[in-house]
PDB file of C-alpha atoms (C1' of nucleotides) in Angstrom:
ATOM      1  CA  MET X 104      54.862 -36.767  58.195  1.00 92.00           C
ATOM      2  CA  SER X 105      53.241 -40.049  60.211  1.00 97.00           C
ATOM      3  CA  PHE X 106      52.364 -40.179  63.858  1.00 98.00           C
ATOM      4  CA  THR X 107      51.237 -42.878  65.581  1.00 98.00           C
ATOM      5  CA  LEU X 108      48.702 -42.571  68.092  1.00 98.00           C
ATOM      6  CA  ALA X 109      47.147 -44.321  71.062  1.00 98.00           C
ATOM      7  CA  THR X 110      43.933 -43.918  73.841  1.00 98.00           C
ATOM      8  CA  TRP X 111      44.044 -45.346  76.664  1.00 98.00           C
ATOM      9  CA  ASN X 112      41.328 -44.902  79.647  1.00 98.00           C
ATOM     10  CA  ILE X 113      44.243 -44.999  82.416  1.00 97.00           C
ATOM     11  CA  ASN X 114      41.690 -45.574  85.736  1.00 97.00           C
ATOM     12  CA  SER X 115      44.010 -42.935  87.678  1.00 97.00           C
ATOM     13  CA  VAL X 116      46.730 -41.467  86.069  1.00 97.00           C
ATOM     14  CA  ARG X 117      48.807 -40.689  89.524  1.00 96.00           C
ATOM     15  CA  LEU X 118      48.916 -44.400  90.561  1.00 96.00           C
ATOM     16  CA  ARG X 119      49.723 -45.709  87.008  1.00 97.00           C
ATOM     17  CA  ALA X 120      52.023 -43.593  86.114  1.00 97.00           C
ATOM     18  CA  GLY X 121      55.023 -46.244  85.956  1.00 97.00           C
ATOM     19  CA  LEU X 122      52.360 -47.909  83.578  1.00 97.00           C
ATOM     20  CA  VAL X 123      52.278 -45.030  81.565  1.00 98.00           C
ATOM     21  CA  GLU X 124      55.397 -44.577  81.610  1.00 97.00           C
ATOM     22  CA  LYS X 125      55.689 -48.272  80.521  1.00 97.00           C
ATOM     23  CA  LEU X 126      53.816 -47.824  77.414  1.00 98.00           C
ATOM     24  CA  MET X 127      56.062 -44.745  76.368  1.00 98.00           C
ATOM     25  CA  ARG X 128      59.387 -46.502  76.424  1.00 98.00           C
ATOM     26  CA  GLU X 129      57.686 -49.701  74.883  1.00 97.00           C
ATOM     27  CA  GLU X 130      55.680 -48.331  72.715  1.00 98.00           C
ATOM     28  CA  ALA X 131      56.564 -45.369  71.913  1.00 98.00           C
ATOM     29  CA  PRO X 132      53.617 -43.343  70.521  1.00 98.00           C
ATOM     30  CA  ASP X 133      53.993 -39.920  69.451  1.00 98.00           C
ATOM     31  CA  ILE X 134      50.258 -39.000  70.879  1.00 98.00           C
ATOM     32  CA  LEU X 135      48.851 -40.962  74.137  1.00 98.00           C
ATOM     33  CA  CYS X 136      45.455 -39.612  74.978  1.00 98.00           C
ATOM     34  CA  LEU X 137      44.005 -40.716  78.744  1.00 98.00           C
ATOM     35  CA  GLN X 138      40.862 -40.978  80.297  1.00 98.00           C
ATOM     36  CA  GLU X 139      39.737 -41.267  83.871  1.00 97.00           C
ATOM     37  CA  CYS X 140      43.164 -39.406  84.992  1.00 97.00           C
ATOM     38  CA  LYS X 141      40.995 -38.717  88.016  1.00 96.00           C
ATOM     39  CA  SER X 142      43.230 -35.501  89.033  1.00 96.00           C
ATOM     40  CA  PRO X 143      43.352 -32.315  89.065  1.00 96.00           C
ATOM     41  CA  VAL X 144      45.350 -31.298  85.806  1.00 96.00           C
ATOM     42  CA  GLU X 145      48.549 -29.449  88.264  1.00 95.00           C
ATOM     43  CA  LYS X 146      48.558 -32.735  90.155  1.00 95.00           C
ATOM     44  CA  ILE X 147      49.906 -34.777  87.248  1.00 96.00           C
ATOM     45  CA  PRO X 148      52.520 -36.129  86.913  1.00 96.00           C
ATOM     46  CA  ARG X 149      53.569 -34.702  84.025  1.00 95.00           C
ATOM     47  CA  GLU X 150      57.672 -34.058  84.397  1.00 96.00           C
ATOM     48  CA  ALA X 151      58.327 -37.877  83.995  1.00 96.00           C
ATOM     49  CA  PHE X 152      56.145 -37.702  80.943  1.00 97.00           C
ATOM     50  CA  GLU X 153      58.090 -34.971  79.960  1.00 98.00           C
ATOM     51  CA  ALA X 154      61.721 -36.763  80.800  1.00 98.00           C
ATOM     52  CA  LEU X 155      60.341 -39.564  78.046  1.00 98.00           C
ATOM     53  CA  GLY X 156      60.060 -36.971  75.311  1.00 98.00           C
ATOM     54  CA  TYR X 157      56.145 -35.746  75.539  1.00 98.00           C
ATOM     55  CA  ARG X 158      56.731 -31.946  75.758  1.00 98.00           C
ATOM     56  CA  TRP X 159      53.355 -31.189  75.425  1.00 98.00           C
ATOM     57  CA  MET X 160      50.427 -31.349  77.187  1.00 98.00           C
ATOM     58  CA  VAL X 161      46.844 -30.140  76.979  1.00 98.00           C
ATOM     59  CA  ALA X 162      44.535 -31.788  79.966  1.00 97.00           C
ATOM     60  CA  ARG X 163      41.532 -30.888  81.966  1.00 97.00           C
ATOM     61  CA  GLY X 164      40.956 -32.779  84.911  1.00 96.00           C
ATOM     62  CA  GLN X 165      38.795 -32.741  88.306  1.00 94.00           C
ATOM     63  CA  LYS X 166      39.714 -34.316  91.998  1.00 93.00           C
ATOM     64  CA  GLY X 167      38.745 -37.949  91.970  1.00 93.00           C
ATOM     65  CA  TYR X 168      36.459 -38.273  88.862  1.00 94.00           C
ATOM     66  CA  ASN X 169      37.242 -38.411  84.806  1.00 96.00           C
ATOM     67  CA  GLY X 170      39.835 -36.230  83.552  1.00 96.00           C
ATOM     68  CA  VAL X 171      41.358 -36.121  79.835  1.00 97.00           C
ATOM     69  CA  ALA X 172      44.987 -35.773  78.849  1.00 98.00           C
ATOM     70  CA  ILE X 173      46.637 -35.225  75.915  1.00 98.00           C
ATOM     71  CA  PHE X 174      50.648 -35.995  75.843  1.00 98.00           C
ATOM     72  CA  SER X 175      52.230 -35.133  72.859  1.00 98.00           C
ATOM     73  CA  LYS X 176      56.126 -36.051  71.213  1.00 98.00           C
ATOM     74  CA  LEU X 177      54.718 -33.291  68.454  1.00 98.00           C
ATOM     75  CA  PRO X 178      54.351 -29.525  69.027  1.00 98.00           C
ATOM     76  CA  MET X 179      49.982 -29.669  70.088  1.00 98.00           C
ATOM     77  CA  GLN X 180      48.611 -26.538  71.496  1.00 98.00           C
ATOM     78  CA  GLU X 181      44.932 -26.580  73.204  1.00 97.00           C
ATOM     79  CA  ALA X 182      42.004 -26.168  70.998  1.00 97.00           C
ATOM     80  CA  ARG X 183      38.736 -26.622  72.600  1.00 95.00           C
ATOM     81  CA  ALA X 184      37.843 -28.194  75.657  1.00 95.00           C
ATOM     82  CA  GLU X 185      33.989 -28.692  75.867  1.00 92.00           C
ATOM     83  CA  ASP X 186      31.472 -29.649  79.160  1.00 91.00           C
ATOM     84  CA  TRP X 187      29.119 -31.633  76.880  1.00 83.00           C
ATOM     85  CA  ALA X 188      26.119 -31.872  79.029  1.00 81.00           C
ATOM     86  CA  GLN X 189      26.864 -29.313  80.814  1.00 84.00           C
ATOM     87  CA  MET X 190      27.559 -31.602  84.204  1.00 87.00           C
ATOM     88  CA  GLY X 191      30.680 -29.657  85.347  1.00 90.00           C
ATOM     89  CA  HIS X 192      32.326 -32.492  84.024  1.00 93.00           C
ATOM     90  CA  ALA X 193      36.548 -32.947  82.443  1.00 96.00           C
ATOM     91  CA  ARG X 194      35.290 -35.416  80.079  1.00 97.00           C
ATOM     92  CA  HIS X 195      36.769 -33.711  76.995  1.00 97.00           C
ATOM     93  CA  ILE X 196      39.992 -31.491  75.321  1.00 97.00           C
ATOM     94  CA  ALA X 197      40.761 -31.071  71.771  1.00 98.00           C
ATOM     95  CA  GLY X 198      44.720 -30.265  71.256  1.00 98.00           C
ATOM     96  CA  GLN X 199      45.860 -29.457  67.565  1.00 98.00           C
ATOM     97  CA  LEU X 200      49.018 -30.374  65.684  1.00 98.00           C
ATOM     98  CA  GLU X 201      51.132 -27.723  63.613  1.00 98.00           C
ATOM     99  CA  ASN X 202      49.478 -29.302  60.857  1.00 96.00           C
ATOM    100  CA  GLY X 203      46.377 -28.752  61.299  1.00 97.00           C
ATOM    101  CA  VAL X 204      45.029 -31.850  62.704  1.00 98.00           C
ATOM    102  CA  THR X 205      42.981 -31.558  65.162  1.00 98.00           C
ATOM    103  CA  ILE X 206      42.639 -34.365  68.076  1.00 98.00           C
ATOM    104  CA  HIS X 207      39.347 -34.643  70.150  1.00 98.00           C
ATOM    105  CA  ASN X 208      39.699 -37.226  73.691  1.00 98.00           C
ATOM    106  CA  PHE X 209      36.555 -37.947  74.921  1.00 98.00           C
ATOM    107  CA  TYR X 210      35.255 -39.776  78.019  1.00 97.00           C
ATOM    108  CA  VAL X 211      31.594 -40.418  77.444  1.00 97.00           C
ATOM    109  CA  PRO X 212      29.726 -41.274  80.964  1.00 96.00           C
ATOM    110  CA  ALA X 213      29.253 -44.695  81.676  1.00 95.00           C
ATOM    111  CA  GLY X 214      25.552 -44.812  82.418  1.00 95.00           C
ATOM    112  CA  GLY X 215      24.785 -46.439  85.385  1.00 94.00           C
ATOM    113  CA  ASP X 216      23.235 -50.125  85.387  1.00 93.00           C
ATOM    114  CA  ILE X 217      20.386 -49.605  84.347  1.00 94.00           C
ATOM    115  CA  PRO X 218      19.255 -48.417  80.741  1.00 95.00           C
ATOM    116  CA  ASP X 219      16.433 -46.365  81.338  1.00 95.00           C
ATOM    117  CA  ARG X 220      16.499 -42.721  81.974  1.00 93.00           C
ATOM    118  CA  GLU X 221      13.583 -42.980  83.767  1.00 93.00           C
ATOM    119  CA  GLN X 222      14.334 -45.248  86.206  1.00 93.00           C
ATOM    120  CA  ASN X 223      18.326 -43.801  86.217  1.00 94.00           C
ATOM    121  CA  GLU X 224      19.558 -40.478  86.305  1.00 93.00           C
ATOM    122  CA  LYS X 225      23.031 -41.204  84.425  1.00 94.00           C
ATOM    123  CA  PHE X 226      21.691 -42.486  81.798  1.00 95.00           C
ATOM    124  CA  GLY X 227      19.778 -40.142  80.780  1.00 94.00           C
ATOM    125  CA  GLN X 228      23.011 -37.677  80.881  1.00 94.00           C
ATOM    126  CA  LYS X 229      24.948 -40.395  78.827  1.00 96.00           C
ATOM    127  CA  LEU X 230      22.129 -40.494  75.925  1.00 96.00           C
ATOM    128  CA  ASP X 231      22.462 -36.501  76.262  1.00 95.00           C
ATOM    129  CA  PHE X 232      26.117 -36.250  75.982  1.00 96.00           C
ATOM    130  CA  LEU X 233      25.879 -38.039  73.009  1.00 97.00           C
ATOM    131  CA  THR X 234      22.925 -35.578  71.396  1.00 96.00           C
ATOM    132  CA  HIS X 235      25.401 -32.993  72.364  1.00 96.00           C
ATOM    133  CA  MET X 236      28.268 -34.249  69.937  1.00 97.00           C
ATOM    134  CA  ARG X 237      26.405 -35.471  67.908  1.00 97.00           C
ATOM    135  CA  ASP X 238      24.703 -31.889  67.705  1.00 97.00           C
ATOM    136  CA  ASP X 239      27.730 -29.720  67.478  1.00 97.00           C
ATOM    137  CA  PHE X 240      29.393 -32.035  64.977  1.00 97.00           C
ATOM    138  CA  ARG X 241      26.773 -31.442  62.649  1.00 98.00           C
ATOM    139  CA  ALA X 242      26.508 -27.416  63.608  1.00 98.00           C
ATOM    140  CA  ALA X 243      30.560 -27.521  62.445  1.00 97.00           C
ATOM    141  CA  PRO X 244      31.294 -30.709  60.558  1.00 97.00           C
ATOM    142  CA  PRO X 245      34.945 -31.279  61.536  1.00 98.00           C
ATOM    143  CA  GLU X 246      37.689 -31.388  58.868  1.00 98.00           C
ATOM    144  CA  LYS X 247      41.006 -33.163  59.250  1.00 98.00           C
ATOM    145  CA  SER X 248      39.995 -34.594  63.071  1.00 98.00           C
ATOM    146  CA  ILE X 249      40.648 -37.529  64.300  1.00 98.00           C
ATOM    147  CA  LEU X 250      38.662 -38.468  67.540  1.00 98.00           C
ATOM    148  CA  VAL X 251      39.395 -40.875  70.041  1.00 98.00           C
ATOM    149  CA  GLY X 252      38.513 -42.147  73.551  1.00 98.00           C
ATOM    150  CA  ASP X 253      36.461 -43.808  75.695  1.00 98.00           C
ATOM    151  CA  LEU X 254      33.407 -44.038  74.713  1.00 98.00           C
ATOM    152  CA  ASN X 255      31.092 -46.409  76.626  1.00 97.00           C
ATOM    153  CA  ILE X 256      29.911 -48.150  74.136  1.00 98.00           C
ATOM    154  CA  ALA X 257      30.644 -51.187  72.403  1.00 98.00           C
ATOM    155  CA  PRO X 258      28.498 -50.741  69.108  1.00 97.00           C
ATOM    156  CA  ARG X 259      28.870 -53.965  66.797  1.00 98.00           C
ATOM    157  CA  GLU X 260      28.128 -57.596  67.929  1.00 97.00           C
ATOM    158  CA  ASP X 261      31.844 -58.488  67.373  1.00 97.00           C
ATOM    159  CA  ASP X 262      32.545 -55.608  69.772  1.00 98.00           C
ATOM    160  CA  VAL X 263      31.265 -57.877  73.031  1.00 97.00           C
ATOM    161  CA  TRP X 264      31.241 -61.429  74.119  1.00 97.00           C
ATOM    162  CA  ASN X 265      27.945 -62.265  74.112  1.00 96.00           C
ATOM    163  CA  HIS X 266      25.826 -59.702  71.726  1.00 96.00           C
ATOM    164  CA  LYS X 267      22.196 -61.053  72.998  1.00 96.00           C
ATOM    165  CA  GLN X 268      23.534 -61.368  76.851  1.00 95.00           C
ATOM    166  CA  LEU X 269      24.588 -57.506  76.693  1.00 96.00           C
ATOM    167  CA  LEU X 270      21.372 -56.223  74.623  1.00 96.00           C
ATOM    168  CA  LYS X 271      20.133 -55.278  78.051  1.00 95.00           C
ATOM    169  CA  ILE X 272      23.535 -54.337  79.912  1.00 96.00           C
ATOM    170  CA  VAL X 273      24.758 -51.029  79.334  1.00 96.00           C
ATOM    171  CA  SER X 274      27.188 -50.080  77.520  1.00 97.00           C
ATOM    172  CA  HIS X 275      25.644 -52.098  74.574  1.00 97.00           C
ATOM    173  CA  THR X 276      21.386 -51.436  74.440  1.00 97.00           C
ATOM    174  CA  PRO X 277      20.703 -50.570  71.207  1.00 97.00           C
ATOM    175  CA  ILE X 278      19.362 -46.945  71.352  1.00 97.00           C
ATOM    176  CA  GLU X 279      23.147 -46.385  72.564  1.00 97.00           C
ATOM    177  CA  VAL X 280      24.143 -47.884  69.878  1.00 97.00           C
ATOM    178  CA  ASP X 281      21.746 -45.693  67.644  1.00 97.00           C
ATOM    179  CA  HIS X 282      23.064 -42.567  69.767  1.00 98.00           C
ATOM    180  CA  LEU X 283      26.387 -43.142  69.056  1.00 98.00           C
ATOM    181  CA  ALA X 284      25.745 -43.924  65.101  1.00 98.00           C
ATOM    182  CA  GLN X 285      24.342 -40.204  65.605  1.00 98.00           C
ATOM    183  CA  VAL X 286      27.325 -38.744  66.685  1.00 98.00           C
ATOM    184  CA  MET X 287      29.446 -40.681  63.787  1.00 98.00           C
ATOM    185  CA  GLU X 288      27.042 -39.820  61.281  1.00 98.00           C
ATOM    186  CA  GLY X 289      26.863 -35.954  62.518  1.00 97.00           C
ATOM    187  CA  GLY X 290      30.571 -35.211  61.896  1.00 98.00           C
ATOM    188  CA  ASP X 291      30.865 -38.082  58.739  1.00 98.00           C
ATOM    189  CA  TRP X 292      33.393 -40.076  61.582  1.00 98.00           C
ATOM    190  CA  VAL X 293      34.963 -43.129  59.952  1.00 98.00           C
ATOM    191  CA  ASP X 294      35.805 -45.808  62.869  1.00 98.00           C
ATOM    192  CA  VAL X 295      39.442 -46.341  61.616  1.00 98.00           C
ATOM    193  CA  THR X 296      39.752 -49.814  64.123  1.00 98.00           C
ATOM    194  CA  ARG X 297      37.162 -51.277  62.347  1.00 98.00           C
ATOM    195  CA  LYS X 298      38.161 -50.158  58.817  1.00 98.00           C
ATOM    196  CA  ASP X 299      41.653 -51.663  59.531  1.00 98.00           C
ATOM    197  CA  ILE X 300      40.145 -54.589  61.379  1.00 98.00           C
ATOM    198  CA  PRO X 301      37.056 -54.921  59.905  1.00 97.00           C
ATOM    199  CA  GLU X 302      36.797 -58.500  60.860  1.00 96.00           C
ATOM    200  CA  GLY X 303      36.555 -60.978  64.033  1.00 96.00           C
ATOM    201  CA  LEU X 304      35.933 -60.719  67.998  1.00 97.00           C
ATOM    202  CA  LEU X 305      38.486 -56.823  69.305  1.00 98.00           C
ATOM    203  CA  TYR X 306      37.688 -55.652  72.451  1.00 98.00           C
ATOM    204  CA  SER X 307      39.635 -52.747  74.705  1.00 98.00           C
ATOM    205  CA  TRP X 308      37.867 -53.662  78.293  1.00 98.00           C
ATOM    206  CA  TRP X 309      37.912 -56.655  80.866  1.00 97.00           C
ATOM    207  CA  SER X 310      36.100 -56.085  84.082  1.00 96.00           C
ATOM    208  CA  TYR X 311      38.121 -56.441  87.099  1.00 95.00           C
ATOM    209  CA  ARG X 312      35.515 -58.774  88.731  1.00 92.00           C
ATOM    210  CA  ALA X 313      36.535 -62.046  86.754  1.00 92.00           C
ATOM    211  CA  LYS X 314      38.881 -63.884  88.473  1.00 90.00           C
ATOM    212  CA  ASP X 315      40.579 -64.750  85.385  1.00 94.00           C
ATOM    213  CA  TRP X 316      40.295 -61.919  82.497  1.00 96.00           C
ATOM    214  CA  ASP X 317      42.199 -63.641  80.531  1.00 96.00           C
ATOM    215  CA  ALA X 318      40.554 -66.979  80.333  1.00 95.00           C
ATOM    216  CA  ALA X 319      36.823 -65.657  80.655  1.00 95.00           C
ATOM    217  CA  ASP X 320      37.803 -63.166  77.504  1.00 96.00           C
ATOM    218  CA  LYS X 321      34.521 -61.535  78.570  1.00 96.00           C
ATOM    219  CA  GLY X 322      35.240 -58.072  76.797  1.00 97.00           C
ATOM    220  CA  ARG X 323      33.899 -55.135  75.038  1.00 97.00           C
ATOM    221  CA  ARG X 324      35.377 -52.173  72.800  1.00 98.00           C
ATOM    222  CA  LEU X 325      34.638 -48.979  74.696  1.00 98.00           C
ATOM    223  CA  ASP X 326      37.771 -47.572  72.724  1.00 98.00           C
ATOM    224  CA  HIS X 327      37.862 -46.103  69.425  1.00 98.00           C
ATOM    225  CA  VAL X 328      40.293 -44.471  67.038  1.00 98.00           C
ATOM    226  CA  TRP X 329      37.667 -41.936  64.479  1.00 98.00           C
ATOM    227  CA  ALA X 330      38.771 -39.808  61.875  1.00 98.00           C
ATOM    228  CA  THR X 331      37.195 -37.879  59.151  1.00 98.00           C
ATOM    229  CA  PRO X 332      37.088 -38.879  55.632  1.00 98.00           C
ATOM    230  CA  ASP X 333      39.809 -36.537  54.599  1.00 98.00           C
ATOM    231  CA  ILE X 334      42.336 -38.163  56.521  1.00 98.00           C
ATOM    232  CA  ALA X 335      40.286 -41.420  57.350  1.00 98.00           C
ATOM    233  CA  ASN X 336      42.321 -42.984  54.126  1.00 97.00           C
ATOM    234  CA  ALA X 337      46.095 -42.003  55.487  1.00 98.00           C
ATOM    235  CA  ALA X 338      45.330 -44.419  58.585  1.00 98.00           C
ATOM    236  CA  HIS X 339      46.288 -48.144  58.996  1.00 98.00           C
ATOM    237  CA  GLY X 340      47.606 -50.395  61.829  1.00 98.00           C
ATOM    238  CA  SER X 341      45.506 -50.573  64.194  1.00 98.00           C
ATOM    239  CA  ARG X 342      45.869 -52.634  67.303  1.00 98.00           C
ATOM    240  CA  VAL X 343      44.950 -53.490  70.810  1.00 98.00           C
ATOM    241  CA  LEU X 344      47.241 -53.827  73.239  1.00 98.00           C
ATOM    242  CA  ARG X 345      45.705 -56.507  75.003  1.00 97.00           C
ATOM    243  CA  ASP X 346      49.319 -57.387  76.628  1.00 97.00           C
ATOM    244  CA  ALA X 347      48.390 -54.406  79.180  1.00 98.00           C
ATOM    245  CA  ARG X 348      45.574 -55.415  80.731  1.00 97.00           C
ATOM    246  CA  GLY X 349      47.953 -58.300  82.243  1.00 96.00           C
ATOM    247  CA  TRP X 350      50.687 -55.460  83.280  1.00 97.00           C
ATOM    248  CA  GLU X 351      50.730 -55.755  87.418  1.00 95.00           C
ATOM    249  CA  GLN X 352      48.143 -53.979  88.532  1.00 95.00           C
ATOM    250  CA  PRO X 353      46.703 -52.735  85.402  1.00 97.00           C
ATOM    251  CA  SER X 354      44.021 -50.594  84.048  1.00 97.00           C
ATOM    252  CA  ASP X 355      40.773 -52.752  83.151  1.00 97.00           C
ATOM    253  CA  HIS X 356      41.326 -51.178  79.486  1.00 98.00           C
ATOM    254  CA  ALA X 357      43.683 -51.673  76.962  1.00 98.00           C
ATOM    255  CA  PRO X 358      45.550 -49.142  74.988  1.00 98.00           C
ATOM    256  CA  VAL X 359      44.154 -48.843  71.126  1.00 98.00           C
ATOM    257  CA  PHE X 360      46.360 -47.466  68.669  1.00 98.00           C
ATOM    258  CA  ALA X 361      46.446 -46.638  65.188  1.00 98.00           C
ATOM    259  CA  THR X 362      49.369 -45.033  62.743  1.00 98.00           C
ATOM    260  CA  PHE X 363      48.159 -41.760  60.017  1.00 98.00           C
ATOM    261  CA  ASP X 364      50.449 -41.046  57.290  1.00 98.00           C
ATOM    262  CA  LEU X 365      49.790 -37.265  56.256  1.00 93.00           C
TER     263      LEU X 365
ATOM    264  C1'  DA V  59      20.546 -64.994  88.627  1.00 79.09           C
ATOM    265  C1'  DT V  60      24.214 -63.579  91.014  1.00 79.09           C
ATOM    266  C1'  DG V  61      28.233 -61.824  92.093  1.00 79.09           C
ATOM    267  C1'  DA V  62      32.583 -61.164  91.391  1.00 79.09           C
ATOM    268  C1'  DC V  63      37.095 -56.001  91.650  1.00 79.09           C
ATOM    269  C1'  DT V  64      38.957 -51.186  91.720  1.00 79.09           C
ATOM    270  C1'  DG V  65      39.889 -46.305  92.835  1.00 79.09           C
ATOM    271  C1'  DT V  66      39.247 -42.001  95.499  1.00 79.09           C
ATOM    272  C1'  DT V  67      38.080 -39.624  99.048  1.00 79.09           C
ATOM    273  C1'  DA V  68      33.395 -36.253 103.182  1.00 79.09           C
ATOM    274  C1'  DT V  69      39.039 -43.042 104.843  1.00 79.09           C
ATOM    275  C1'  DA V  70      32.499 -45.064 104.896  1.00 79.09           C
ATOM    276  C1'  DA V  71      27.559 -48.790 107.394  1.00 79.09           C
ATOM    277  C1'  DA V  72      30.114 -44.223 100.166  1.00 79.09           C
ATOM    278  C1'  DC V  73      30.381 -43.150  95.484  1.00 79.09           C
ATOM    279  C1'  DA V  74      31.548 -44.608  91.305  1.00 79.09           C
ATOM    280  C1'  DG V  75      33.238 -47.517  87.317  1.00 79.09           C
ATOM    281  C1'  DA V  76      30.564 -50.817  83.247  1.00 79.09           C
TER     282       DA V  76
END
DNA sequence: ATGACTGTTATAAACAGA
């Protein structure tokens, strides 16, 4: 079988339900993972998505903040949902396909402005969340698994518009990059996007604050698709749908795609 | 170096995003 998967920080699934439908119609991924739904699960407008063939949904939500959901054309059952740093946040959901492949959908905390846990509690929570992820994957090594989401870290120099200028900016600091590398090592994860696109600048997020995001192009690659080694070689066709950042009233993130032939 | 924007809601002289 073959399926295409996309991950997208939607920044309100209710406000942007129309954009979700546009993506479902025009790009038609078999599986769509969303973050920052900012909605309780019961208020997600899933009927509109069902009508487009996405009959299965697994989700966690809360009022106003966070929230993750997976919409699937393929039968999917809920596998897991963890509150990784015990913050009472809806930042993880996992679903399983009938072929046994597990899909983890993550929304890692942004971490606030100051990259110092003594001055900024949120930065510490971000690091702790990543440490919990690492320890969990070490304790129970994942198999036949895909991990996607807004990890809120751009790990490589060519994942940001200016490496030197962003070294002290949350999302690209060395301690965050090190924590993310440990999560990756903990589960033996492969960065599928960079396996497919090994060279060159690549972004999935552009700030709302730029006057002209496209011209300035001060982006960061915060959204990721990983897979375990037993299925990573089945992945191909990775891409970022940059066009979606220019849609009307857009999310500040663009969807990231990968296809798996299994 | 600063400030620029957007969403939800305790509709703000707030908070979070990153």
